[in-house]
């Protein structure tokens, strides 16, 4: 009985409902219209402004063809930012997603204190970026918690200003990103895993499978679509959204060591008064995001 | 033997997860503790308990940043945006989850496009839009924009949740004569409450914690600004009192935690109340 | 085909909408389209009932400048009957102002310092030049000439009314120095390194500075210009080219030498202005370069043992005495295109700040160095003793270096990241000059 239900659930996509489906699309028109008006328009504008020579928003603008792109692709700073972004994503995503999944699975086992744990684990999502930055500044600063602990256990030599040292700043940014992502995604995974029929886990346990096997051989395949979605989301959030936190923690420094592509966009627009150039970088970022999204989709579909 | 293997692994996992949880709780502790200290103590003894408990940091923060008005503005924007978003997203997700037409696949793709937009790259065009609509520095525009900014995530996530609901439920309901709207309202909505709760929380966080657009679209006039825009007014060009700044930050966290804890409970109750029907 | 066409329709409608927006805003002067007060011209001036002010200064709450500002604003309101809509913007004032200009809803007066964003406003047509107004309003005898000069751009237009100035000396804790056996503040680089050795031997931090932010950046620029005359310094600050300038490289090498000799406290690259102040006030470090704004935070015990001086120079430098900064690009008054329509009300508002007792309050309670020529000696008594020292005895002990801000302009942020790199251990002069040059890329 339960295995039939399982199969039905997994195939719910294939079984179509009775009746025409055209009417169903209408349900999404209000949302679609709203979305297009506010988002697609400005997106197109981003492409357009990237072809302008427009410095400050109250200044004049004039058409500039592809000169912003020429500047961009000829700039060392751009390639450095590209590399930094690649490192950031290359480390963060593969580490975060599996760990978050495990945290989520652990939560669904409802161990003792899981209610409290859920609230604590979601903390990174609850506190604003500025609060997060203030806290990590205090933890990683020259007289912060980390250095204080190192001194307390006698490892004085290892103390350093973690956020301000060229060799550790990027690592710190990645660690903060992981700190944020694992708990947050973990709670989201837990929510999704709740919807999975627990009978399946019970059955597997009776067959003698360990939690580890259940987690990866049963829970994971059932929710693989969601995992794919969340991976894609985290990829895009980090690619586009990490700039806020980096801005507050290190401002892209020291030097260029923590300047990612999205931070470059912000810098060029707000600090260096070069809107056209900034939007050109935005277009490049858009393309990278699109490519990444397609790639992740393909990978997930391959697992199906 | 297998049993102890199980609990051993679970214990280990539990220890790790709780250790991570500690890493998450420490920042909150730091925030609260520092909000009651003066600058020197905050810098020179960041994680110790306050030597004097400066409760006046809270009243100072409240007055200097005019937090009362800011909280009202944030609440207005967040709640209004939340309601509008739900009204738009629930039907949309139902439609997309059930429909298999090429049109709806296309629509889903368009929503996914929203993730690809670097937020602050669109800051200037959106600003221009608000000016053109005559809604510059109005909370209404910010609310409308906020809704738009979370539509992608909400639609994609809720659609996924709704897809897990078996199609037979709808089929049997239609055989019973229910039209699609009633099916959505009476069957899909209750079953996808976990998903709905999730997007309610995520969206509220997005609205409440947002800074950049709130600054540019509404401005920093004390009567109109949201709470996140009010916070940096406590930062001085050259000398900041961090105690009141962190006190204000703690104040802005309270509504968020309350909402999350309340919704979390409801979420759990909804799940255990047999959301997965037979 | 149906859905593709739909998609194209959506995007073309949306883009048409946005393109018109961008076209409108970008190609013309935004304020020419602003629908401000109906038919706003001289005739409506007599009916001005309110002026809008955007300010970096705060008026509400328990802030040092609160009393002074309220004094000025209240006297304006009571003598003219015009009300004031006072918006306190924080560090994002620049962005906010520009957004309001775009919308045609900007304030009449902006109270902010002259920095990279605000120095572009006159050129963009958002504010008006005030050369004539200074004379008309009788301020030419009140505001210092050197201050007016700093606010004059390369086309000879004065961008705003200078109000607040600052000095930026190096603070020496003579008590701590004495503990290390040093009796006088170091005047030369060699003496500074000697003092460093002595201080470290006594377990005291030598010089603390916010290596990570603007405070460290300013000090680094002070080193960089040690061997350059002011013209060359202005050129390098405006256009970059640190690696290509032998004199700049000499200055940078001097910085590296000092850093490697341990002149800066350990972990200096992680300090900010706030933590720098905290360390100096807690007497963890003996030396700190800090501006007059920091004097309000210095407790009397610290002020009593502090002597103000400059950054020591090596032999062969372009300066013979230790160097310090001073300037008048602190807070001043900008009049916007909108404010120009309400000129007489704006005049009264601005003049209310230049009243001697208001200026006195700023001196006494905010430790401001005013950009005016009136006598402030009675107010200095109420201010921090350090301020009195800065405007009198310190003046002869130092030479003033070129204040970089006006020249560095929009490269400031990138340059600060480069100097943050420079404070790290083991970074070579070559790496530093390359990073600095990249800021101009």
Coordinates of C-alpha atoms in Angstrom, one line a residue, chain B residues 39-40 43-44 60 63-66 101-103 106-107 109-110 113 123-137 211-212 215-223 225 229 232-242, chain C residues 1 3-4 6-7 10 17-18 20-22 24-25 54 56 58 60-65 85-92 95-96 98-105 113 214 272-275 277-279 281-282 284 293-294 296-297:
Chain B
X39 CA 32.2 51.6 23.5
X40 CA 35.4 50.9 25.4
X43 CA 36.0 46.8 21.9
X44 CA 38.2 45.7 24.7
X60 CA 18.7 56.5 23.6
X63 CA 14.8 58.4 20.6
X64 CA 17.8 59.2 18.4
X65 CA 16.8 56.9 15.6
X66 CA 13.1 57.6 16.0
X101 CA 1.2 23.1 -20.9
X102 CA 4.2 24.7 -22.6
X103 CA 2.8 28.1 -21.7
X106 CA 7.5 29.2 -20.1
X107 CA 5.9 31.2 -17.3
X109 CA 11.0 29.9 -16.7
X110 CA 10.2 33.6 -16.7
X113 CA 14.7 34.6 -14.6
X123 CA 18.5 50.0 -8.5
X124 CA 18.8 53.0 -10.9
X125 CA 16.1 51.8 -13.3
X126 CA 13.7 51.1 -10.5
X127 CA 14.4 54.5 -9.0
X128 CA 13.6 56.1 -12.4
X129 CA 10.4 54.0 -12.5
X130 CA 9.3 55.3 -9.2
X131 CA 9.9 58.9 -10.2
X132 CA 8.1 58.4 -13.5
X133 CA 5.1 57.0 -11.6
X134 CA 5.1 60.0 -9.3
X135 CA 5.7 57.7 -6.4
X136 CA 9.1 58.8 -5.4
X137 CA 9.7 58.4 -1.6
X211 CA 18.2 48.1 3.2
X212 CA 19.3 49.5 -0.2
X215 CA 17.0 53.8 1.4
X216 CA 16.9 54.9 -2.2
X217 CA 13.1 54.6 -2.8
X218 CA 11.8 56.0 0.5
X219 CA 14.7 58.0 1.9
X220 CA 15.9 58.7 5.4
X221 CA 13.3 61.2 6.5
X222 CA 12.4 60.1 10.0
X223 CA 8.6 60.0 9.2
X225 CA 12.0 55.5 6.7
X229 CA 17.4 52.7 7.1
X232 CA 22.8 53.6 10.3
X233 CA 21.8 57.1 11.4
X234 CA 23.3 56.0 14.7
X235 CA 26.6 55.6 12.9
X236 CA 28.7 58.7 13.1
X237 CA 31.2 59.8 10.5
X238 CA 34.0 59.6 12.9
X239 CA 32.9 58.3 16.2
X240 CA 30.0 55.8 16.7
X241 CA 28.4 54.8 19.9
X242 CA 28.1 51.1 19.3
Chain C
X1 CA 4.8 30.4 -31.5
X3 CA 4.1 31.9 -26.2
X4 CA 7.2 33.2 -27.9
X6 CA 3.7 36.7 -25.8
X7 CA 7.2 36.8 -24.4
X10 CA 6.0 41.6 -22.6
X17 CA 8.7 52.0 -20.8
X18 CA 12.1 51.8 -19.2
X20 CA 11.7 56.4 -22.1
X21 CA 12.5 56.7 -18.4
X22 CA 16.2 56.4 -18.9
X24 CA 14.2 61.4 -19.9
X25 CA 16.4 61.3 -16.9
X54 CA 19.2 67.7 4.3
X56 CA 24.7 65.3 7.9
X58 CA 22.0 65.5 13.7
X60 CA 17.6 65.0 17.6
X61 CA 18.8 63.0 20.6
X62 CA 21.8 63.4 22.7
X63 CA 24.4 64.3 20.1
X64 CA 27.2 66.8 20.7
X65 CA 26.2 69.1 17.9
X85 CA 11.9 70.5 7.5
X86 CA 15.1 69.0 8.8
X87 CA 16.1 65.6 7.4
X88 CA 19.1 63.9 9.0
X89 CA 20.7 61.6 6.6
X90 CA 23.6 59.4 7.7
X91 CA 26.6 58.3 5.7
X92 CA 24.3 57.6 2.7
X95 CA 23.2 58.7 -2.7
X96 CA 20.0 60.0 -1.2
X98 CA 21.2 62.4 -5.9
X99 CA 18.1 60.3 -5.9
X100 CA 16.0 63.3 -4.8
X101 CA 17.6 65.5 -7.5
X102 CA 16.6 63.0 -10.1
X103 CA 13.1 63.1 -8.8
X104 CA 13.0 66.8 -8.7
X105 CA 12.3 66.7 -5.0
X113 CA 31.2 68.0 3.9
X214 CA 40.2 56.0 5.8
X272 CA 39.5 51.0 12.2
X273 CA 39.3 54.5 13.4
X274 CA 37.0 53.4 16.2
X275 CA 39.2 50.7 17.5
X277 CA 40.6 55.6 19.3
X278 CA 39.6 52.9 21.8
X279 CA 43.2 51.6 22.0
X281 CA 42.1 56.1 25.1
X282 CA 42.7 52.8 26.9
X284 CA 47.3 50.5 25.0
X293 CA 36.7 65.3 15.8
X294 CA 38.2 62.7 18.1
X296 CA 35.3 65.1 22.1
X297 CA 35.9 61.4 23.0

